[in-house]
Coordinates of C-alpha atoms in Angstrom, one line a residue:
M1 CA 113.8 70.4 88.1
Y2 CA 113.8 70.7 84.0
S3 CA 116.3 73.5 83.6
T4 CA 117.8 71.2 80.7
F5 CA 114.9 69.7 78.7
K6 CA 115.7 65.9 78.4
S7 CA 112.6 65.4 76.7
Q8 CA 111.6 67.4 73.5
S9 CA 108.3 68.0 74.7
V10 CA 107.5 71.1 76.8
P11 CA 104.1 70.9 78.7
A12 CA 102.8 74.1 80.0
R13 CA 102.5 73.1 83.6
R14 CA 106.5 72.5 83.2
L15 CA 107.0 75.9 81.9
R16 CA 105.5 77.4 85.0
R17 CA 108.0 79.4 86.9
S18 CA 106.9 78.2 90.3
N19 CA 107.3 74.5 89.4
F20 CA 111.0 75.3 88.7
H21 CA 113.9 75.6 91.4
C22 CA 116.2 78.0 89.7
R23 CA 119.0 79.5 91.2
A24 CA 118.6 83.3 92.0
I25 CA 121.2 85.5 90.6
A26 CA 122.0 88.3 93.0
S27 CA 123.7 90.9 90.7
P28 CA 122.0 90.1 87.2
P29 CA 124.6 90.3 84.5
R30 CA 124.0 92.8 81.6
I31 CA 125.7 91.2 78.5
V32 CA 127.3 93.4 75.7
P33 CA 126.4 92.0 72.3
A34 CA 129.5 90.8 70.3
Q35 CA 128.0 91.1 66.8
T36 CA 126.2 93.9 65.2
K37 CA 127.1 93.4 61.5
L38 CA 125.4 91.5 58.8
W39 CA 126.5 87.7 58.3
I40 CA 126.7 87.3 54.5
D41 CA 129.2 84.4 52.5
G42 CA 130.7 83.4 55.9
N43 CA 131.7 86.7 57.1
F44 CA 130.5 89.9 59.4
V45 CA 130.0 92.9 57.1
D46 CA 128.9 96.4 57.1
A47 CA 125.6 97.4 55.4
V48 CA 126.6 98.4 51.9
S49 CA 124.9 102.1 52.9
G50 CA 127.0 102.2 55.9
K51 CA 123.6 102.6 57.8
T52 CA 122.9 101.3 61.3
F53 CA 119.7 101.3 63.5
P54 CA 119.2 101.2 67.2
V55 CA 118.3 98.0 69.2
I56 CA 116.5 99.3 72.3
N57 CA 116.0 97.5 75.5
P58 CA 112.4 97.2 76.3
C59 CA 113.2 97.2 80.0
T60 CA 114.8 100.7 80.2
E61 CA 114.4 102.2 76.9
E62 CA 117.9 102.6 76.5
I63 CA 119.8 101.5 73.4
I64 CA 121.6 98.1 73.6
A65 CA 123.5 98.6 70.5
N66 CA 123.4 99.9 66.7
V67 CA 123.3 97.0 64.1
A68 CA 123.8 97.0 60.3
E69 CA 120.7 98.2 58.4
A70 CA 120.4 96.0 55.5
D71 CA 118.5 97.1 52.5
E72 CA 118.2 95.9 48.8
A73 CA 121.8 95.9 47.9
D74 CA 122.7 93.8 50.9
V75 CA 119.7 91.5 50.2
D76 CA 121.1 91.1 46.7
L77 CA 124.7 90.0 48.0
A78 CA 123.2 87.6 50.4
V79 CA 121.0 86.0 47.7
K80 CA 123.9 85.8 45.3
A81 CA 126.1 84.2 48.1
A82 CA 123.3 81.6 48.9
R83 CA 122.8 81.1 45.1
K84 CA 126.4 80.3 44.7
A85 CA 126.5 77.9 47.7
F86 CA 123.4 76.0 46.2
D87 CA 124.6 75.7 42.7
T88 CA 128.3 75.3 42.9
G89 CA 129.1 74.6 46.7
A90 CA 129.4 71.5 48.9
W91 CA 126.4 71.6 51.1
T92 CA 123.6 70.6 48.3
K93 CA 125.8 67.9 47.1
M94 CA 127.1 66.3 50.6
G95 CA 125.6 63.3 51.9
G96 CA 122.6 63.9 54.4
R97 CA 124.6 62.3 56.9
Q98 CA 127.4 64.8 56.8
R99 CA 124.7 67.6 56.8
G100 CA 123.3 66.1 60.2
Y101 CA 126.9 66.1 61.6
H102 CA 127.6 69.6 60.9
M103 CA 124.0 70.6 62.4
N104 CA 124.6 68.6 65.4
K105 CA 127.7 70.4 65.7
L106 CA 125.9 73.8 65.6
A107 CA 123.7 72.4 68.3
D108 CA 126.5 71.3 70.4
L109 CA 128.1 75.0 70.1
L110 CA 124.4 76.7 71.0
E111 CA 124.2 74.6 73.9
R112 CA 127.9 75.3 75.1
D113 CA 127.1 79.0 74.9
A114 CA 123.5 78.5 76.1
E115 CA 124.1 81.2 79.2
E116 CA 125.2 83.9 76.9
F117 CA 122.1 83.5 74.3
A118 CA 119.6 83.4 77.1
Q119 CA 120.9 86.6 78.6
L120 CA 121.0 88.4 74.9
E121 CA 117.5 87.0 74.2
T122 CA 116.2 88.6 77.6
L123 CA 118.0 91.8 77.0
D124 CA 116.9 92.1 73.6
N125 CA 113.3 90.8 73.8
G126 CA 112.4 91.6 77.7
K127 CA 111.0 87.9 78.2
P128 CA 112.2 86.9 82.0
I129 CA 115.5 85.1 82.0
F130 CA 114.0 82.0 83.4
F131 CA 112.0 81.4 80.2
S132 CA 114.9 82.2 78.1
R133 CA 117.0 79.6 80.0
A134 CA 114.5 76.8 80.4
A135 CA 112.5 77.2 77.0
D136 CA 114.0 79.4 74.2
I137 CA 117.8 78.2 74.0
P138 CA 117.2 74.8 75.0
L139 CA 114.3 74.2 72.5
S140 CA 116.4 75.9 69.9
V141 CA 119.0 73.3 70.3
S142 CA 116.7 70.4 70.5
H143 CA 115.3 71.5 67.2
L144 CA 118.4 71.6 65.5
R145 CA 119.1 68.2 66.9
Y146 CA 115.9 66.9 65.5
Y147 CA 116.3 67.9 61.9
A148 CA 119.7 66.7 61.9
G149 CA 118.3 63.2 62.5
W150 CA 116.2 63.9 59.1
A151 CA 118.9 65.1 57.0
D152 CA 119.8 61.2 55.8
K153 CA 116.1 60.1 55.6
I154 CA 115.0 62.3 52.7
Q155 CA 114.1 59.8 50.4
G156 CA 111.6 59.0 47.3
K157 CA 109.9 56.1 46.6
T158 CA 109.7 53.3 43.7
I159 CA 106.2 53.3 42.2
P160 CA 104.7 50.5 40.1
T161 CA 103.3 51.9 36.9
G162 CA 101.4 49.0 35.2
S163 CA 103.7 49.0 32.1
E164 CA 107.1 48.3 31.2
H165 CA 108.8 51.3 33.1
F166 CA 110.7 51.8 35.9
A167 CA 109.7 55.0 38.0
Y168 CA 111.1 56.5 41.1
T169 CA 110.6 60.0 43.0
L170 CA 113.4 62.1 44.4
H171 CA 112.8 64.9 47.1
E172 CA 115.5 67.6 46.1
P173 CA 116.1 70.8 47.6
I174 CA 114.1 73.9 46.6
G175 CA 117.1 76.2 46.2
V176 CA 117.5 79.7 48.0
C177 CA 115.1 79.9 50.8
A178 CA 114.3 83.6 52.3
Q179 CA 113.1 83.0 55.7
I180 CA 111.4 86.0 57.7
T181 CA 111.2 85.4 61.5
P182 CA 109.1 87.4 64.3
W183 CA 110.5 89.1 67.4
N184 CA 108.5 86.9 70.1
F185 CA 110.7 84.0 70.3
P186 CA 113.8 85.3 68.1
L187 CA 116.2 82.4 68.3
L188 CA 113.7 79.8 68.6
M189 CA 111.9 81.1 65.3
A190 CA 114.8 81.1 63.7
T191 CA 115.9 77.4 64.0
W192 CA 112.1 76.4 63.3
K193 CA 113.1 77.9 59.9
I194 CA 116.7 77.1 59.3
A195 CA 116.8 73.4 60.7
P196 CA 114.5 71.9 57.9
A197 CA 116.0 74.0 55.1
L198 CA 119.4 72.8 56.2
A199 CA 118.4 69.1 56.6
T200 CA 117.0 69.1 53.2
G201 CA 120.1 70.8 51.6
N202 CA 118.9 74.3 50.9
T203 CA 120.6 77.4 51.1
I204 CA 118.9 80.2 53.5
V205 CA 118.9 83.9 53.6
L206 CA 117.6 84.9 57.2
K207 CA 116.0 88.1 58.0
V208 CA 115.4 88.6 61.3
A209 CA 113.0 91.1 63.2
E210 CA 114.6 94.6 63.6
Q211 CA 113.5 94.7 67.1
T212 CA 115.4 91.5 68.2
P213 CA 118.4 90.6 66.0
L214 CA 121.1 89.9 68.4
T215 CA 121.0 86.3 69.2
A216 CA 120.6 85.3 65.5
L217 CA 123.7 87.5 64.9
K218 CA 125.6 85.6 67.5
L219 CA 124.6 82.6 65.6
G220 CA 126.7 83.4 62.8
E221 CA 129.7 82.8 64.9
L222 CA 128.9 79.5 65.6
I223 CA 127.6 78.8 62.0
D224 CA 131.4 79.3 61.0
E225 CA 132.6 77.0 63.7
A226 CA 130.1 74.3 63.0
G227 CA 131.9 74.0 59.6
I228 CA 128.7 75.2 57.7
P229 CA 130.1 76.5 54.3
P230 CA 129.8 80.1 53.5
G231 CA 126.9 81.4 51.8
V232 CA 124.7 78.5 53.2
I233 CA 123.3 80.8 55.9
N234 CA 123.1 84.7 55.7
I235 CA 121.5 86.4 58.3
L236 CA 120.2 90.1 57.6
T237 CA 119.0 92.7 60.2
G238 CA 116.9 95.5 58.7
Y239 CA 113.4 96.6 58.4
G240 CA 110.6 94.7 56.7
Q241 CA 109.6 97.3 54.2
T242 CA 113.1 97.5 52.6
A243 CA 115.1 94.3 53.2
G244 CA 112.0 92.3 53.5
H245 CA 110.5 93.8 50.6
A246 CA 113.6 93.0 48.7
L247 CA 113.6 89.5 49.7
S248 CA 110.1 89.0 48.8
H249 CA 110.3 90.4 45.2
H250 CA 114.0 88.9 44.6
M251 CA 113.7 86.8 41.2
D252 CA 116.6 84.4 42.6
V253 CA 114.9 83.3 45.8
D254 CA 112.9 80.2 45.0
K255 CA 111.1 79.8 48.6
I256 CA 109.9 82.3 51.2
S257 CA 108.9 81.5 54.8
F258 CA 107.6 83.8 57.0
T259 CA 106.3 83.8 60.3
G260 CA 104.2 87.2 61.6
S261 CA 101.1 89.0 60.8
T262 CA 98.5 88.4 58.4
E263 CA 98.7 91.7 56.9
V264 CA 102.6 91.2 56.1
G265 CA 101.7 87.6 55.1
R266 CA 99.4 88.9 52.5
K267 CA 101.9 91.1 51.1
I268 CA 104.5 88.4 50.6
L269 CA 101.9 86.2 48.9
Q270 CA 101.2 89.1 46.5
A271 CA 104.7 89.5 46.0
S272 CA 105.3 85.9 44.9
A273 CA 102.7 85.9 42.6
G274 CA 103.8 89.0 41.0
T275 CA 107.6 87.8 40.4
N276 CA 108.6 84.3 40.2
L277 CA 105.9 82.6 41.9
K278 CA 108.4 81.5 44.5
S279 CA 107.0 78.7 46.9
V280 CA 105.6 80.4 50.0
S281 CA 104.6 79.4 53.5
L282 CA 103.2 81.4 56.2
E283 CA 102.8 81.1 59.9
L284 CA 100.3 84.1 60.6
G285 CA 98.1 85.5 63.2
G286 CA 95.9 83.9 65.8
K287 CA 92.9 84.5 67.9
S288 CA 92.6 81.2 69.7
A289 CA 89.5 79.7 71.4
V290 CA 89.9 78.1 74.7
I291 CA 86.9 76.4 76.0
V292 CA 86.4 75.5 79.5
C293 CA 83.1 72.9 80.2
P294 CA 81.4 72.9 83.3
D295 CA 82.6 69.6 84.6
T296 CA 86.4 70.4 84.6
D297 CA 88.6 71.0 87.5
V298 CA 88.2 74.7 87.7
D299 CA 91.5 75.3 89.8
Q300 CA 93.4 73.2 87.2
A301 CA 91.7 75.1 84.3
V302 CA 92.3 78.7 85.6
A303 CA 96.1 77.8 86.0
D304 CA 96.1 76.3 82.5
T305 CA 94.2 79.3 80.6
H306 CA 96.3 81.9 82.6
F307 CA 99.6 80.3 81.2
A308 CA 97.8 79.9 78.0
L309 CA 97.2 83.8 77.7
F310 CA 100.1 85.5 80.1
F311 CA 102.8 83.4 78.9
N312 CA 105.9 85.4 77.1
M313 CA 104.0 88.8 78.1
G314 CA 101.0 87.5 76.0
Q315 CA 102.9 87.8 72.9
C316 CA 102.2 84.5 71.5
C317 CA 100.7 83.5 68.2
V318 CA 98.4 80.8 69.8
A319 CA 97.5 82.8 73.0
G320 CA 94.4 81.6 74.4
S321 CA 92.9 84.8 73.9
R322 CA 89.1 84.3 73.5
L323 CA 88.2 82.3 77.0
F324 CA 85.0 80.7 76.7
V325 CA 83.9 79.5 80.3
H326 CA 80.4 77.8 80.8
E327 CA 77.8 79.4 82.7
D328 CA 77.6 77.1 85.5
I329 CA 81.0 77.9 86.7
Y330 CA 81.5 81.4 85.1
E331 CA 81.4 83.2 88.5
E332 CA 83.7 80.9 90.2
F333 CA 86.1 81.1 87.4
V334 CA 86.3 84.8 87.0
E335 CA 87.0 85.2 90.6
K336 CA 90.1 82.7 90.3
A337 CA 91.3 84.0 87.2
V338 CA 91.5 87.5 88.4
A339 CA 93.4 86.6 91.6
A340 CA 95.7 84.8 89.4
A341 CA 96.4 87.9 87.1
K342 CA 96.8 90.1 90.4
A343 CA 99.3 87.7 91.7
R344 CA 101.7 87.8 88.7
T345 CA 104.9 89.6 89.3
V346 CA 105.9 92.0 86.7
G347 CA 109.4 93.7 86.6
D348 CA 112.9 93.3 85.6
P349 CA 113.4 90.2 83.4
F350 CA 116.8 89.6 85.0
T351 CA 115.0 89.0 88.2
Q352 CA 112.7 86.2 89.4
V353 CA 109.4 87.5 88.0
D354 CA 106.7 86.2 85.9
Q355 CA 106.6 89.0 83.5
G356 CA 108.7 91.4 81.9
P357 CA 108.1 94.3 79.4
Q358 CA 106.3 94.3 75.9
V359 CA 109.0 94.0 73.1
S360 CA 108.8 97.7 72.0
Q361 CA 107.1 101.1 72.3
E362 CA 104.8 100.3 69.3
Q363 CA 103.8 96.9 70.8
F364 CA 103.0 98.6 74.0
E365 CA 100.7 101.4 72.3
T366 CA 99.1 99.0 70.4
I367 CA 98.1 96.9 73.4
S368 CA 97.2 100.0 75.6
G369 CA 94.8 100.8 72.6
Y370 CA 93.0 97.7 72.9
I371 CA 92.7 98.0 76.7
Q372 CA 91.0 101.4 75.8
S373 CA 88.9 99.9 73.3
G374 CA 87.5 97.3 75.7
I375 CA 86.7 100.1 78.1
E376 CA 84.8 102.1 75.5
Q377 CA 83.1 99.2 74.1
G378 CA 81.6 98.3 77.6
A379 CA 83.8 95.3 78.7
T380 CA 84.2 94.9 82.4
L381 CA 87.8 95.8 83.6
A382 CA 88.2 93.3 86.1
T383 CA 92.1 94.0 86.8
G384 CA 95.0 95.8 85.1
G385 CA 94.8 97.9 82.1
R386 CA 97.5 100.3 83.1
R387 CA 101.2 101.0 82.7
I388 CA 103.6 100.1 85.4
G389 CA 106.3 102.6 85.9
D390 CA 107.3 105.5 84.0
K391 CA 110.2 103.8 82.1
G392 CA 110.1 100.5 80.1
Y393 CA 107.1 98.9 78.2
F394 CA 105.3 97.2 81.3
I395 CA 101.7 96.8 81.3
E396 CA 99.8 95.2 84.0
P397 CA 98.2 91.9 83.6
T398 CA 94.6 92.6 82.5
V399 CA 91.5 90.8 82.7
F400 CA 88.1 91.9 81.1
T401 CA 84.9 90.2 81.6
D402 CA 81.4 90.2 80.1
V403 CA 83.1 90.6 76.6
R404 CA 80.6 90.4 73.8
D405 CA 81.7 88.9 70.3
D406 CA 81.4 92.2 68.6
M407 CA 84.1 93.9 70.5
K408 CA 87.4 94.6 69.0
I409 CA 89.3 92.8 72.0
Y410 CA 87.1 89.6 71.2
Q411 CA 88.0 89.7 67.2
E412 CA 91.4 91.2 66.7
E413 CA 94.7 89.7 67.9
I414 CA 96.0 91.8 70.6
F415 CA 99.4 90.0 71.1
G416 CA 99.7 91.4 74.9
P417 CA 98.6 90.3 78.4
V418 CA 94.7 91.1 78.1
M419 CA 92.8 88.2 78.8
S420 CA 89.0 88.4 77.7
I421 CA 86.4 86.1 79.4
I422 CA 83.2 85.1 77.6
K423 CA 80.2 83.1 78.8
W424 CA 78.7 80.2 76.9
R425 CA 75.8 77.8 77.4
T426 CA 75.6 75.2 75.0
E427 CA 77.9 73.1 72.8
E428 CA 76.4 74.0 69.5
E429 CA 76.7 77.7 70.3
V430 CA 80.4 77.4 71.5
I431 CA 81.4 75.9 68.6
A432 CA 79.7 78.2 66.3
R433 CA 81.3 81.0 68.1
A434 CA 84.7 79.7 68.4
N435 CA 84.6 79.1 64.6
Q436 CA 83.5 82.4 63.9
S437 CA 86.8 84.1 63.3
Q438 CA 89.1 84.8 60.4
Y439 CA 92.0 82.7 62.4
G440 CA 92.3 79.1 63.3
L441 CA 95.5 78.6 64.7
G442 CA 95.3 77.3 68.1
A443 CA 92.4 76.1 70.3
G444 CA 92.3 74.3 74.0
I445 CA 89.3 72.5 75.6
W446 CA 88.9 71.7 79.3
T447 CA 86.6 68.8 80.2
K448 CA 86.7 65.3 82.1
N449 CA 84.4 63.9 79.3
H450 CA 86.3 62.1 76.7
N451 CA 83.3 62.3 74.3
T452 CA 83.1 66.1 74.7
A453 CA 86.6 66.4 74.1
N454 CA 86.7 64.5 70.9
R455 CA 83.5 66.2 69.4
L456 CA 84.9 69.6 70.2
A457 CA 88.1 69.0 69.0
R458 CA 86.8 67.6 65.6
A459 CA 84.6 70.6 65.3
L460 CA 87.1 73.5 65.9
K461 CA 88.7 74.9 62.7
S462 CA 92.2 74.9 64.2
G463 CA 95.7 73.7 63.3
T464 CA 96.5 72.7 67.0
V465 CA 93.8 71.8 69.8
W466 CA 95.0 71.1 73.0
I467 CA 93.0 69.0 75.7
N468 CA 93.2 69.7 79.5
C469 CA 96.9 71.4 78.6
Y470 CA 98.3 74.3 76.5
N471 CA 101.3 75.1 74.9
V472 CA 102.5 71.6 74.8
F473 CA 105.1 71.8 71.7
D474 CA 107.7 69.0 70.5
D475 CA 109.8 69.1 67.6
A476 CA 107.9 66.3 66.0
L477 CA 104.4 67.6 66.3
P478 CA 103.3 69.8 63.1
F479 CA 102.5 73.7 63.7
G480 CA 100.4 76.0 61.5
G481 CA 96.8 77.1 60.9
Y482 CA 93.6 77.1 59.1
K483 CA 92.2 79.8 57.1
M484 CA 94.0 83.2 57.6
S485 CA 96.2 81.8 60.1
G486 CA 98.6 80.8 57.3
M487 CA 99.5 77.9 54.8
G488 CA 101.9 75.2 55.3
R489 CA 103.1 73.7 58.7
D490 CA 106.4 74.2 60.5
K491 CA 108.0 71.5 62.7
G492 CA 107.9 67.6 62.4
E493 CA 108.1 65.6 59.2
Y494 CA 105.6 68.1 57.7
A495 CA 108.1 70.8 57.6
L496 CA 110.4 69.0 55.2
S497 CA 107.8 69.5 52.2
N498 CA 108.1 73.1 52.7
Y499 CA 111.8 72.9 51.6
T500 CA 111.6 70.3 48.8
E501 CA 110.8 69.5 45.3
T502 CA 109.3 66.0 44.2
K503 CA 110.8 64.8 41.0
C504 CA 109.3 61.9 39.1
V505 CA 111.8 59.9 37.0
I506 CA 110.7 57.2 34.3
T507 CA 112.6 54.9 32.1
P508 CA 111.9 51.9 30.0
L509 CA 113.0 48.4 31.3
E510 CA 114.1 47.4 27.8
N511 CA 116.6 50.3 27.9
P512 CA 120.0 48.3 27.2
A513 CA 121.7 50.6 29.7
W514 CA 119.7 48.8 32.6
L515 CA 120.2 45.1 31.5

């Protein structure tokens, strides 16, 4: 029904697999990656060192491919290519309408090859093919088109000065933008970064997560086909401690945008302060509070909060991982939430399942550690908590009840399919507890009372608040967080300011050149 998104909005309930009618694939294809090299200055090239590293299929733990491992030397080449393209190339100087044309062409090509990209994303990341087809790839196409529309609308203002001067502002591109993306939505996060940077006339060095590089490398083919000049977008695969470190410290990078952990975000901010004070925007961790009020439709709230936590194997920065349920409906809610978790299907992501494997061995072990911590600290393990099978990074959908505020599973970001249900009594209490977190990325409220919804929404210290829904995204809606969830906003008109400098120009009106 929504296999191609005519609308740019993606409500959570639309994305639930049960609400779609997808054609089953009798023999799921296993695509072979076409590109495994770095994309620098319009060419696929080996790493200077010749090194490669393995990309692991999280479903089988087998090697999919060996891709080039970028380090400092490759970063330097990519930055030089981006600098040359910015300083002397055509992209920054061409009109916004022409930039928009090339961006729309890139979106058209991505849409043409959508099935190949969807299969690569599922192979690489482990998410069910249904979601790659229905969400990740269509939303990436949509995001490119949204910012293509902005490309010829980047404009300043004329400003009355109260004196005999004419003054105006220009919004100019920053320059060379380093962009570092995570592994949970590999292609979508890449387009969240590159689209506003392209629209505003910048050039880019994109460093993608080492766990999931395949769709970004494939995008290199389309960049060339779309007519985007060499050096405008460069794509590197490699590790954070080498390639990411080199990008963060490079003196010829003007801007760095990072999505990932708060720990790494701190290091990037420190690197900027220690080098050339490059502009920084960060989208970091989350521990989103979702509040279920006693007057809500319990069945709907169970379904929505289930999706808020378990979507993408729980690997979402806004996952509704602190689930506050009012004491009046707590027992009913817990019973239904546990039943919903038990009903989830887990398995081969190329088949019709709700949940695939976690992305990597490291992530699997991290989540398993949190589950063990919850048990040891006295939370009630209502369902799940174990590994599924002996191959692949599969974890049972897990629900903890009787969770206390001092527990690790309450305080720290798990980034996995682990739901924590917490009981609350008064509105003042739940507001205080919800805000008592180092994070402030997302939040959710379920109530039939508009006054309650508005009071809670205004009280919660969070960059996004969903009311009676969750995971509703749109290209036009800004996304980012309070506190240690980051700085700056992705998406919408707000993201354009991440990639522009404001210049003020003043001239006397009596200047003969103006007469």
